[in-house]
């Protein structure tokens, strides 16, 4: 059954009757959108791989940190510098895998979307977290093979905490966005 709105009920219908029962045009990714999404994932994976080498080992990042901070703050006690280096490196784990998780979510969303553009699906989030776990595990295993690096299960857990946290943020942001479009606000 087709429902036709009279022109006075809707300003957009003033040009003529509107058939609101017609299905919306199916959503398809724009040309090159899938490729761009996956290229960002590959770029980020490359960054993680480079960070996993001896090039960015703790002694080297500590030296770089001292070189950057000494002109600004003068001499920094070695223990304080070591703590700052550790904190920044652990924040890097959390942030790096949070970003990876969001990039993967975006790529899966574009790749696996059905014709109805859904904002969020659990399978996209789960795939993103599963791949983040695989990458984190391989990254830490790789580090056990290097002279200046150590791979730990704690770092895998921290990486996964970043990935899971990012997926929770994605869910909340998309739910709030959808609620605002519908005229309500989630969590208020």
PDB file of C-alpha atoms in Angstrom:
ATOM      1  CA  UNK A   1       0.000   0.000   0.000  1.00  0.00           C
ATOM      2  CA  UNK A   2       1.329   3.433  -0.896  1.00  0.00           C
ATOM      3  CA  UNK A   3       0.712   6.360   1.407  1.00  0.00           C
ATOM      4  CA  UNK A   4       0.573   9.744  -0.274  1.00  0.00           C
ATOM      5  CA  UNK A   5       0.899  12.834   1.878  1.00  0.00           C
ATOM      6  CA  UNK A   6      -1.185  15.871   0.991  1.00  0.00           C
ATOM      7  CA  UNK A   7       0.974  18.919   0.118  1.00  0.00           C
ATOM      8  CA  UNK A   8      -0.176  20.946   3.152  1.00  0.00           C
ATOM      9  CA  UNK A   9       1.024  18.316   5.659  1.00  0.00           C
ATOM     10  CA  UNK A  10       4.657  18.630   4.696  1.00  0.00           C
ATOM     11  CA  UNK A  11       6.538  21.638   3.307  1.00  0.00           C
ATOM     12  CA  UNK A  12       8.744  19.309   1.289  1.00  0.00           C
ATOM     13  CA  UNK A  13       5.621  17.874  -0.329  1.00  0.00           C
ATOM     14  CA  UNK A  14       4.486  21.268  -1.587  1.00  0.00           C
ATOM     15  CA  UNK A  15       6.004  20.453  -4.962  1.00  0.00           C
ATOM     16  CA  UNK A  16       3.743  17.420  -5.228  1.00  0.00           C
ATOM     17  CA  UNK A  17       2.595  14.299  -3.366  1.00  0.00           C
ATOM     18  CA  UNK A  18       5.290  12.270  -1.596  1.00  0.00           C
ATOM     19  CA  UNK A  19       5.271   8.480  -1.502  1.00  0.00           C
ATOM     20  CA  UNK A  20       6.636   7.642   1.980  1.00  0.00           C
ATOM     21  CA  UNK A  21       6.230   3.891   1.552  1.00  0.00           C
ATOM     22  CA  UNK A  22       8.926   3.699  -1.111  1.00  0.00           C
ATOM     23  CA  UNK A  23      12.115   2.166   0.267  1.00  0.00           C
ATOM     24  CA  UNK A  24      15.072   4.460   0.727  1.00  0.00           C
ATOM     25  CA  UNK A  25      17.816   4.220  -1.830  1.00  0.00           C
ATOM     26  CA  UNK A  26      20.152   1.391  -0.698  1.00  0.00           C
ATOM     27  CA  UNK A  27      23.391   2.584   0.898  1.00  0.00           C
ATOM     28  CA  UNK A  28      26.569   1.707  -0.896  1.00  0.00           C
ATOM     29  CA  UNK A  29      30.057   2.882   0.031  1.00  0.00           C
ATOM     30  CA  UNK A  30      31.377   5.641  -2.200  1.00  0.00           C
ATOM     31  CA  UNK A  31      33.974   4.651  -4.737  1.00  0.00           C
ATOM     32  CA  UNK A  32      37.278   4.043  -2.998  1.00  0.00           C
ATOM     33  CA  UNK A  33      35.807   4.321   0.522  1.00  0.00           C
ATOM     34  CA  UNK A  34      36.546   0.675   1.407  1.00  0.00           C
ATOM     35  CA  UNK A  35      40.064   0.944   0.064  1.00  0.00           C
ATOM     36  CA  UNK A  36      40.727   4.145   2.040  1.00  0.00           C
ATOM     37  CA  UNK A  37      39.407   2.583   5.249  1.00  0.00           C
ATOM     38  CA  UNK A  38      41.652  -0.464   4.887  1.00  0.00           C
ATOM     39  CA  UNK A  39      44.644   1.667   3.874  1.00  0.00           C
ATOM     40  CA  UNK A  40      44.331   3.538   7.189  1.00  0.00           C
ATOM     41  CA  UNK A  41      44.324   0.176   8.988  1.00  0.00           C
ATOM     42  CA  UNK A  42      47.423  -0.949   7.076  1.00  0.00           C
ATOM     43  CA  UNK A  43      49.157   2.361   7.786  1.00  0.00           C
ATOM     44  CA  UNK A  44      48.419   2.025  11.509  1.00  0.00           C
ATOM     45  CA  UNK A  45      49.572  -1.613  11.547  1.00  0.00           C
ATOM     46  CA  UNK A  46      52.805  -0.487   9.898  1.00  0.00           C
ATOM     47  CA  UNK A  47      53.269   2.129  12.619  1.00  0.00           C
ATOM     48  CA  UNK A  48      52.722  -0.529  15.303  1.00  0.00           C
ATOM     49  CA  UNK A  49      55.253  -2.800  13.563  1.00  0.00           C
ATOM     50  CA  UNK A  50      57.865  -0.020  13.481  1.00  0.00           C
ATOM     51  CA  UNK A  51      57.223   0.821  17.137  1.00  0.00           C
ATOM     52  CA  UNK A  52      57.754  -2.846  17.946  1.00  0.00           C
ATOM     53  CA  UNK A  53      61.394  -2.783  16.815  1.00  0.00           C
ATOM     54  CA  UNK A  54      64.562  -1.944  18.736  1.00  0.00           C
ATOM     55  CA  UNK A  55      64.333   1.499  17.139  1.00  0.00           C
ATOM     56  CA  UNK A  56      61.768   2.485  19.772  1.00  0.00           C
ATOM     57  CA  UNK A  57      62.988   0.428  22.716  1.00  0.00           C
ATOM     58  CA  UNK A  58      62.765   1.886  26.233  1.00  0.00           C
ATOM     59  CA  UNK A  59      66.433   3.013  26.336  1.00  0.00           C
ATOM     60  CA  UNK A  60      66.029   4.829  23.023  1.00  0.00           C
ATOM     61  CA  UNK A  61      62.738   6.519  23.885  1.00  0.00           C
ATOM     62  CA  UNK A  62      64.193   7.456  27.296  1.00  0.00           C
ATOM     63  CA  UNK A  63      67.176   9.125  25.601  1.00  0.00           C
ATOM     64  CA  UNK A  64      64.860  10.954  23.220  1.00  0.00           C
ATOM     65  CA  UNK A  65      62.669  12.083  26.099  1.00  0.00           C
ATOM     66  CA  UNK A  66      65.703  13.393  28.018  1.00  0.00           C
ATOM     67  CA  UNK A  67      66.900  15.207  24.909  1.00  0.00           C
ATOM     68  CA  UNK A  68      63.489  16.875  24.490  1.00  0.00           C
ATOM     69  CA  UNK A  69      62.844  17.760  28.143  1.00  0.00           C
ATOM     70  CA  UNK A  70      66.285  18.818  29.390  1.00  0.00           C
ATOM     71  CA  UNK A  71      66.348  22.101  27.416  1.00  0.00           C
ATOM     72  CA  UNK A  72      62.887  22.937  28.744  1.00  0.00           C
ATOM     73  CA  UNK A  73      63.191  21.879  32.389  1.00  0.00           C
ATOM     74  CA  UNK A  74      66.906  21.479  33.043  1.00  0.00           C
ATOM     75  CA  UNK A  75      68.373  18.365  34.604  1.00  0.00           C
ATOM     76  CA  UNK A  76      65.761  15.687  35.356  1.00  0.00           C
ATOM     77  CA  UNK A  77      66.494  12.987  37.955  1.00  0.00           C
ATOM     78  CA  UNK A  78      66.982   9.590  36.231  1.00  0.00           C
ATOM     79  CA  UNK A  79      64.256   7.911  38.313  1.00  0.00           C
ATOM     80  CA  UNK A  80      61.719  10.583  37.354  1.00  0.00           C
ATOM     81  CA  UNK A  81      62.734  10.353  33.697  1.00  0.00           C
ATOM     82  CA  UNK A  82      62.423   6.546  33.792  1.00  0.00           C
ATOM     83  CA  UNK A  83      58.935   6.807  35.320  1.00  0.00           C
ATOM     84  CA  UNK A  84      57.838   9.375  32.747  1.00  0.00           C
ATOM     85  CA  UNK A  85      59.231   7.182  29.952  1.00  0.00           C
ATOM     86  CA  UNK A  86      57.341   4.157  31.327  1.00  0.00           C
ATOM     87  CA  UNK A  87      54.070   6.094  31.647  1.00  0.00           C
ATOM     88  CA  UNK A  88      54.328   7.501  28.125  1.00  0.00           C
ATOM     89  CA  UNK A  89      55.138   4.090  26.694  1.00  0.00           C
ATOM     90  CA  UNK A  90      52.153   2.482  28.455  1.00  0.00           C
ATOM     91  CA  UNK A  91      49.876   5.325  27.327  1.00  0.00           C
ATOM     92  CA  UNK A  92      51.168   4.586  23.837  1.00  0.00           C
ATOM     93  CA  UNK A  93      50.044   0.963  24.162  1.00  0.00           C
ATOM     94  CA  UNK A  94      46.557   1.969  25.278  1.00  0.00           C
ATOM     95  CA  UNK A  95      46.172   4.739  22.694  1.00  0.00           C
ATOM     96  CA  UNK A  96      47.732   2.827  19.815  1.00  0.00           C
ATOM     97  CA  UNK A  97      45.373  -0.102  20.169  1.00  0.00           C
ATOM     98  CA  UNK A  98      42.379   2.151  20.821  1.00  0.00           C
ATOM     99  CA  UNK A  99      43.072   3.850  17.488  1.00  0.00           C
ATOM    100  CA  UNK A 100      43.611   0.492  15.768  1.00  0.00           C
ATOM    101  CA  UNK A 101      40.296  -0.746  17.136  1.00  0.00           C
ATOM    102  CA  UNK A 102      38.418   2.331  15.850  1.00  0.00           C
ATOM    103  CA  UNK A 103      40.083   2.110  12.425  1.00  0.00           C
ATOM    104  CA  UNK A 104      39.200  -1.590  12.220  1.00  0.00           C
ATOM    105  CA  UNK A 105      35.609  -0.866  13.270  1.00  0.00           C
ATOM    106  CA  UNK A 106      35.311   1.736  10.537  1.00  0.00           C
ATOM    107  CA  UNK A 107      36.779  -0.605   7.924  1.00  0.00           C
ATOM    108  CA  UNK A 108      34.528  -3.496   8.945  1.00  0.00           C
ATOM    109  CA  UNK A 109      31.504  -1.190   9.037  1.00  0.00           C
ATOM    110  CA  UNK A 110      32.142  -0.091   5.452  1.00  0.00           C
ATOM    111  CA  UNK A 111      33.043  -3.588   4.255  1.00  0.00           C
ATOM    112  CA  UNK A 112      30.282  -5.595   5.955  1.00  0.00           C
ATOM    113  CA  UNK A 113      27.392  -3.129   5.943  1.00  0.00           C
ATOM    114  CA  UNK A 114      24.203  -4.425   4.516  1.00  0.00           C
ATOM    115  CA  UNK A 115      22.214  -2.153   2.267  1.00  0.00           C
ATOM    116  CA  UNK A 116      20.582  -0.501   5.268  1.00  0.00           C
ATOM    117  CA  UNK A 117      23.287   1.697   6.766  1.00  0.00           C
ATOM    118  CA  UNK A 118      23.453   0.525  10.365  1.00  0.00           C
ATOM    119  CA  UNK A 119      25.407   2.705  12.779  1.00  0.00           C
ATOM    120  CA  UNK A 120      26.718  -0.121  14.970  1.00  0.00           C
ATOM    121  CA  UNK A 121      26.769  -3.892  14.905  1.00  0.00           C
ATOM    122  CA  UNK A 122      28.319  -6.160  17.501  1.00  0.00           C
ATOM    123  CA  UNK A 123      30.120  -8.209  14.854  1.00  0.00           C
ATOM    124  CA  UNK A 124      32.071  -5.138  13.694  1.00  0.00           C
ATOM    125  CA  UNK A 125      33.153  -4.394  17.261  1.00  0.00           C
ATOM    126  CA  UNK A 126      33.992  -8.047  17.983  1.00  0.00           C
ATOM    127  CA  UNK A 127      36.006  -8.406  14.775  1.00  0.00           C
ATOM    128  CA  UNK A 128      37.864  -5.195  15.632  1.00  0.00           C
ATOM    129  CA  UNK A 129      38.713  -6.418  19.117  1.00  0.00           C
ATOM    130  CA  UNK A 130      39.665  -9.908  17.903  1.00  0.00           C
ATOM    131  CA  UNK A 131      42.071  -8.527  15.317  1.00  0.00           C
ATOM    132  CA  UNK A 132      43.457  -6.086  17.899  1.00  0.00           C
ATOM    133  CA  UNK A 133      44.124  -9.068  20.187  1.00  0.00           C
ATOM    134  CA  UNK A 134      45.874 -10.975  17.397  1.00  0.00           C
ATOM    135  CA  UNK A 135      48.028  -7.954  16.524  1.00  0.00           C
ATOM    136  CA  UNK A 136      48.860  -7.284  20.192  1.00  0.00           C
ATOM    137  CA  UNK A 137      49.836 -10.922  20.728  1.00  0.00           C
ATOM    138  CA  UNK A 138      52.002 -11.030  17.611  1.00  0.00           C
ATOM    139  CA  UNK A 139      53.557  -7.685  18.545  1.00  0.00           C
ATOM    140  CA  UNK A 140      54.538  -8.868  22.016  1.00  0.00           C
ATOM    141  CA  UNK A 141      55.757 -12.229  20.675  1.00  0.00           C
ATOM    142  CA  UNK A 142      57.904 -10.357  18.142  1.00  0.00           C
ATOM    143  CA  UNK A 143      59.379  -8.246  20.937  1.00  0.00           C
ATOM    144  CA  UNK A 144      60.500 -11.371  22.814  1.00  0.00           C
ATOM    145  CA  UNK A 145      62.760 -12.094  19.826  1.00  0.00           C
ATOM    146  CA  UNK A 146      64.560  -8.730  19.984  1.00  0.00           C
ATOM    147  CA  UNK A 147      67.611  -7.861  22.074  1.00  0.00           C
ATOM    148  CA  UNK A 148      66.352  -4.519  23.442  1.00  0.00           C
ATOM    149  CA  UNK A 149      62.664  -5.415  23.821  1.00  0.00           C
ATOM    150  CA  UNK A 150      60.563  -7.564  26.113  1.00  0.00           C
ATOM    151  CA  UNK A 151      57.127  -8.889  25.295  1.00  0.00           C
ATOM    152  CA  UNK A 152      54.682  -9.240  28.182  1.00  0.00           C
ATOM    153  CA  UNK A 153      51.145 -10.434  28.767  1.00  0.00           C
ATOM    154  CA  UNK A 154      50.599  -7.210  30.727  1.00  0.00           C
ATOM    155  CA  UNK A 155      51.156  -5.213  27.555  1.00  0.00           C
ATOM    156  CA  UNK A 156      48.692  -7.427  25.674  1.00  0.00           C
ATOM    157  CA  UNK A 157      46.136  -6.764  28.425  1.00  0.00           C
ATOM    158  CA  UNK A 158      46.810  -3.021  28.243  1.00  0.00           C
ATOM    159  CA  UNK A 159      46.483  -3.103  24.447  1.00  0.00           C
ATOM    160  CA  UNK A 160      43.161  -4.917  24.758  1.00  0.00           C
ATOM    161  CA  UNK A 161      41.947  -2.501  27.415  1.00  0.00           C
ATOM    162  CA  UNK A 162      42.553   0.289  24.888  1.00  0.00           C
ATOM    163  CA  UNK A 163      40.729  -1.635  22.131  1.00  0.00           C
ATOM    164  CA  UNK A 164      37.723  -2.475  24.335  1.00  0.00           C
ATOM    165  CA  UNK A 165      37.551   1.056  25.751  1.00  0.00           C
ATOM    166  CA  UNK A 166      37.548   2.464  22.206  1.00  0.00           C
ATOM    167  CA  UNK A 167      34.684   0.178  21.214  1.00  0.00           C
ATOM    168  CA  UNK A 168      32.681   1.310  24.251  1.00  0.00           C
ATOM    169  CA  UNK A 169      33.282   4.933  23.244  1.00  0.00           C
ATOM    170  CA  UNK A 170      32.240   4.168  19.650  1.00  0.00           C
ATOM    171  CA  UNK A 171      29.020   2.558  20.889  1.00  0.00           C
ATOM    172  CA  UNK A 172      28.156   5.490  23.179  1.00  0.00           C
ATOM    173  CA  UNK A 173      28.994   8.119  20.556  1.00  0.00           C
ATOM    174  CA  UNK A 174      26.936   6.386  17.865  1.00  0.00           C
ATOM    175  CA  UNK A 175      24.028   5.789  20.264  1.00  0.00           C
ATOM    176  CA  UNK A 176      24.034   9.467  21.284  1.00  0.00           C
ATOM    177  CA  UNK A 177      24.254  10.538  17.652  1.00  0.00           C
ATOM    178  CA  UNK A 178      21.289   8.348  16.762  1.00  0.00           C
ATOM    179  CA  UNK A 179      19.311   9.571  19.791  1.00  0.00           C
ATOM    180  CA  UNK A 180      19.959  13.215  18.875  1.00  0.00           C
ATOM    181  CA  UNK A 181      18.726  12.558  15.346  1.00  0.00           C
ATOM    182  CA  UNK A 182      15.589  11.028  16.873  1.00  0.00           C
ATOM    183  CA  UNK A 183      15.178  13.961  19.267  1.00  0.00           C
ATOM    184  CA  UNK A 184      16.287  12.325  22.531  1.00  0.00           C
ATOM    185  CA  UNK A 185      19.621  12.058  24.305  1.00  0.00           C
ATOM    186  CA  UNK A 186      21.027   8.804  25.698  1.00  0.00           C
ATOM    187  CA  UNK A 187      22.326   8.846  29.264  1.00  0.00           C
ATOM    188  CA  UNK A 188      20.536  12.035  30.369  1.00  0.00           C
TER     189      UNK A 188
END
